[in-house]
PDB file of C-alpha atoms in Angstrom:
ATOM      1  CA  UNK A   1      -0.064  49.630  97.940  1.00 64.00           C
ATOM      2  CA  UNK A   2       0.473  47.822  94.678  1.00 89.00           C
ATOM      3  CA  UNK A   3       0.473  43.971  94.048  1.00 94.00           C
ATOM      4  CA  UNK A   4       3.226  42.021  92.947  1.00 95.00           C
ATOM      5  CA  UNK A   5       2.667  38.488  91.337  1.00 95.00           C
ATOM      6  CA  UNK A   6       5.479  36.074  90.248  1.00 95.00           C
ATOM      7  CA  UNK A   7       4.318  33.037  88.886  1.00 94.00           C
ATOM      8  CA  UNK A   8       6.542  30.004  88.357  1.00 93.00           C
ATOM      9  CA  UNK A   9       6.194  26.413  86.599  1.00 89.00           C
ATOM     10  CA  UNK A  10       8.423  23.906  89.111  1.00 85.00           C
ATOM     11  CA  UNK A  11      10.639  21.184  86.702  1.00 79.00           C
ATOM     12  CA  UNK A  12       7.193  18.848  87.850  1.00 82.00           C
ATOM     13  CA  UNK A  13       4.643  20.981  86.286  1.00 80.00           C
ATOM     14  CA  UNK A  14       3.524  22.420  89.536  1.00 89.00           C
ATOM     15  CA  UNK A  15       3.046  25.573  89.757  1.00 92.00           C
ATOM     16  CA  UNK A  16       4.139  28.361  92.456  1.00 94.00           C
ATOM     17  CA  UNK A  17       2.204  31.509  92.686  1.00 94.00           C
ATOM     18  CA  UNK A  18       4.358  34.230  95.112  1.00 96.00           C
ATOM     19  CA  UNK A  19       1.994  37.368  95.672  1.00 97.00           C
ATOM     20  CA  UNK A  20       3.104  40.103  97.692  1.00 96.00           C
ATOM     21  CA  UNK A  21       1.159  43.674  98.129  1.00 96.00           C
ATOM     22  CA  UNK A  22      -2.380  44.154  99.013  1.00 96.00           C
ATOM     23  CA  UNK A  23      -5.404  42.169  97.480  1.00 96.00           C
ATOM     24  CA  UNK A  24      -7.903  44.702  97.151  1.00 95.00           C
ATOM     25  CA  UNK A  25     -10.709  45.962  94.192  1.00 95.00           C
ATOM     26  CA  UNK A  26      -8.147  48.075  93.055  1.00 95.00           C
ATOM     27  CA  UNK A  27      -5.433  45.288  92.637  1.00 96.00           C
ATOM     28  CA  UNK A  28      -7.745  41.756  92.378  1.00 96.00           C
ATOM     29  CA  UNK A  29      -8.027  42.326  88.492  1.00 96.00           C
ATOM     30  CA  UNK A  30      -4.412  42.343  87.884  1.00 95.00           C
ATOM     31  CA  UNK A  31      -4.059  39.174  90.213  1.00 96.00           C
ATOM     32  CA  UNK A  32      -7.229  37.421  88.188  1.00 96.00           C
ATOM     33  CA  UNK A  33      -5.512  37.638  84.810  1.00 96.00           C
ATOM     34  CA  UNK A  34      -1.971  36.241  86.265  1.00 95.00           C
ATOM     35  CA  UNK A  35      -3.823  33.257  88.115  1.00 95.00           C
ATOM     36  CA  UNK A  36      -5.778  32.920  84.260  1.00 92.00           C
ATOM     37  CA  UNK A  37      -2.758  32.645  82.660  1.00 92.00           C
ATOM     38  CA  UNK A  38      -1.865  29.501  83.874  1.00 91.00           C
ATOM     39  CA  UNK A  39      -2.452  26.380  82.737  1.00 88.00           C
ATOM     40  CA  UNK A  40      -4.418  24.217  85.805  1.00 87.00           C
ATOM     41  CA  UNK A  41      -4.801  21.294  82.688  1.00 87.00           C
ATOM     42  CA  UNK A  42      -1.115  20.753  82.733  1.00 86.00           C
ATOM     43  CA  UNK A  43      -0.316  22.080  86.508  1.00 83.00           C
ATOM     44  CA  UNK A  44      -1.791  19.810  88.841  1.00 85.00           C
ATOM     45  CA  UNK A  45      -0.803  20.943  91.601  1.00 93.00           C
ATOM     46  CA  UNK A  46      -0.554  24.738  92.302  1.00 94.00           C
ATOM     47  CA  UNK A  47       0.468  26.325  95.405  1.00 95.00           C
ATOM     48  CA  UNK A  48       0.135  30.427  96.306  1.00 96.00           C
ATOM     49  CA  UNK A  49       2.020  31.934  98.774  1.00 96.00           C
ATOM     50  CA  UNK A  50       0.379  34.526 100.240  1.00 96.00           C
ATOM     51  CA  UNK A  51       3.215  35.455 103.559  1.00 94.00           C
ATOM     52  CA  UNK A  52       3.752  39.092 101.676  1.00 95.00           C
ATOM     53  CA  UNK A  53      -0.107  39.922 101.343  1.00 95.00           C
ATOM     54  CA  UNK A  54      -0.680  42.513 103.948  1.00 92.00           C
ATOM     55  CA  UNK A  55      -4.565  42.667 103.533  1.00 94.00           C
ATOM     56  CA  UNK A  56      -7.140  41.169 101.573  1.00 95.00           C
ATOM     57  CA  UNK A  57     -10.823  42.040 100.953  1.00 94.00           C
ATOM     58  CA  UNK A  58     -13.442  39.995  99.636  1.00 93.00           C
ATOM     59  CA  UNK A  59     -12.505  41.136  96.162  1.00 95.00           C
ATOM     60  CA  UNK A  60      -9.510  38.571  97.000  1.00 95.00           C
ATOM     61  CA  UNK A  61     -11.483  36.220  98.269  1.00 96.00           C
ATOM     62  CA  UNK A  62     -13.224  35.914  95.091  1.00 96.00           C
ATOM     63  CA  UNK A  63     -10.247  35.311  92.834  1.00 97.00           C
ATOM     64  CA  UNK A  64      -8.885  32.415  94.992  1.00 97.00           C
ATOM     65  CA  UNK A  65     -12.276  31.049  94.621  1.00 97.00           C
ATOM     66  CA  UNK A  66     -12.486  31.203  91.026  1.00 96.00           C
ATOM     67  CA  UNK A  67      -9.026  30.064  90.566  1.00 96.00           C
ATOM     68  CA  UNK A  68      -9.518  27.424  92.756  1.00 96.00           C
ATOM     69  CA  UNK A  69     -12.649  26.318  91.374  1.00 96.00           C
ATOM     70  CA  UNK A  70     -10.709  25.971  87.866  1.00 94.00           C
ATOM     71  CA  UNK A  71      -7.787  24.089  89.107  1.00 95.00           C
ATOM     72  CA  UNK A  72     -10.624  21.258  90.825  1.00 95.00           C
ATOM     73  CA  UNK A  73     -12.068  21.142  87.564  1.00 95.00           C
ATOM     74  CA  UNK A  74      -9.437  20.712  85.970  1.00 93.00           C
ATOM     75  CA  UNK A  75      -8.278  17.417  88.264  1.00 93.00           C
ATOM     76  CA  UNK A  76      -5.744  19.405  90.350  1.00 93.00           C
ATOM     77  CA  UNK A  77      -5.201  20.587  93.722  1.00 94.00           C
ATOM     78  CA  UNK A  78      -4.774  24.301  95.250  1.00 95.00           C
ATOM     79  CA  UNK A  79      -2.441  25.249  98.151  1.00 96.00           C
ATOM     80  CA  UNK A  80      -2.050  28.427  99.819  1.00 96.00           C
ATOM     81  CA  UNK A  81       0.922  29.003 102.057  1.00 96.00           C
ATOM     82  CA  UNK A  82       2.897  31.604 104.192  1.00 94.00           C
ATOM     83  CA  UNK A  83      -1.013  32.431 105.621  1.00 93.00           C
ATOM     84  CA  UNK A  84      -0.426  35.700 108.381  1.00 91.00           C
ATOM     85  CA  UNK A  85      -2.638  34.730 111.214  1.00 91.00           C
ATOM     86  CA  UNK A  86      -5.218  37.598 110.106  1.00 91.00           C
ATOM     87  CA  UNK A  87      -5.351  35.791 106.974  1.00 93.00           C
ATOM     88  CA  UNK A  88      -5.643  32.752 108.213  1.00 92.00           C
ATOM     89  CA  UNK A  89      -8.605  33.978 110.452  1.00 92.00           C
ATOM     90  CA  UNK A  90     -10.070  35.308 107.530  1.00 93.00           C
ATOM     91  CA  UNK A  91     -10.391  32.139 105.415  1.00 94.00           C
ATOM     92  CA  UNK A  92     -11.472  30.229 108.937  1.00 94.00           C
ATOM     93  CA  UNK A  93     -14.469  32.724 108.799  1.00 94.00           C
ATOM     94  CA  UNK A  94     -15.508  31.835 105.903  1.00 94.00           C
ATOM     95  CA  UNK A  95     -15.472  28.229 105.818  1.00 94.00           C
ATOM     96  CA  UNK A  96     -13.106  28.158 103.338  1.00 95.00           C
ATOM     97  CA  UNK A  97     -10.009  27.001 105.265  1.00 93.00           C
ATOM     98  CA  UNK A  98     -11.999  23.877 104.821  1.00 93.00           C
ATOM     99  CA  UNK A  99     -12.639  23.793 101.529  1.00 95.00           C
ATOM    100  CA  UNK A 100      -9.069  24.846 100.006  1.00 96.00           C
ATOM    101  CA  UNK A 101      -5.931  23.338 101.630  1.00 94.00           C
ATOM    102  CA  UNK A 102      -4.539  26.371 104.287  1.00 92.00           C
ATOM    103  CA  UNK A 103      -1.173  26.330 105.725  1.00 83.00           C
ATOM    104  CA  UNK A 104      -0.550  29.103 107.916  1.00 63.00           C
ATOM    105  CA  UNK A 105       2.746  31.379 108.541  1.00 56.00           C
ATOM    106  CA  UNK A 106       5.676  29.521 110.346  1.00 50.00           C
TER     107      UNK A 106
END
């Protein structure tokens, strides 16, 4: 399956990431230069919604850590929404739902 990012700078320089697809080795590259695109100095706050990803490996894992990493350093704050409870289980396992801010599916 392919991977479908739209990335979009809110009227209050936030910034909404929706990503949709599958987050594997195959697709993480193309996600990694989207998320580098964006400017975390100006975009404090940035929020990913991830309620279209159908699977993600550790590939995945490792761009939302490195884009997370850069919007902390750069003063902000990192979001990810729309979490399927697989998902959401697979941050938990890694300790990283409480690290990065987690909201899971409605």
């Amino acid at each position: 399956m392919d991977l479908t990012v739209n990335i979009t700078i809110q009227e209050d320089n936030s910034v909404l990431g929706v990503i949709s697809g599958e987050i594997d080795a195959y697709t993480a590259p193309k996600l990694r230069e989207q998320l580098l695109a964006i400017d975390t100095k100006s975009a404090k706050k940035a929020v990913l919604d991830l309620a279209d990803v159908g699977y993600m490996d550790s590939t995945g894992i490792g761009v939302i850590v490195a884009f997370y990493k850069s919007v902390i350093a750069d003063g902000g704050d990192l979001t990810l929404i729309g979490l399927s409870p697989r998902l959401k289980r697979l941050f938990d396992i890694t300790g990283l739902s409480g690290i990065i801010h987690v909201e899971e599916e409605a």
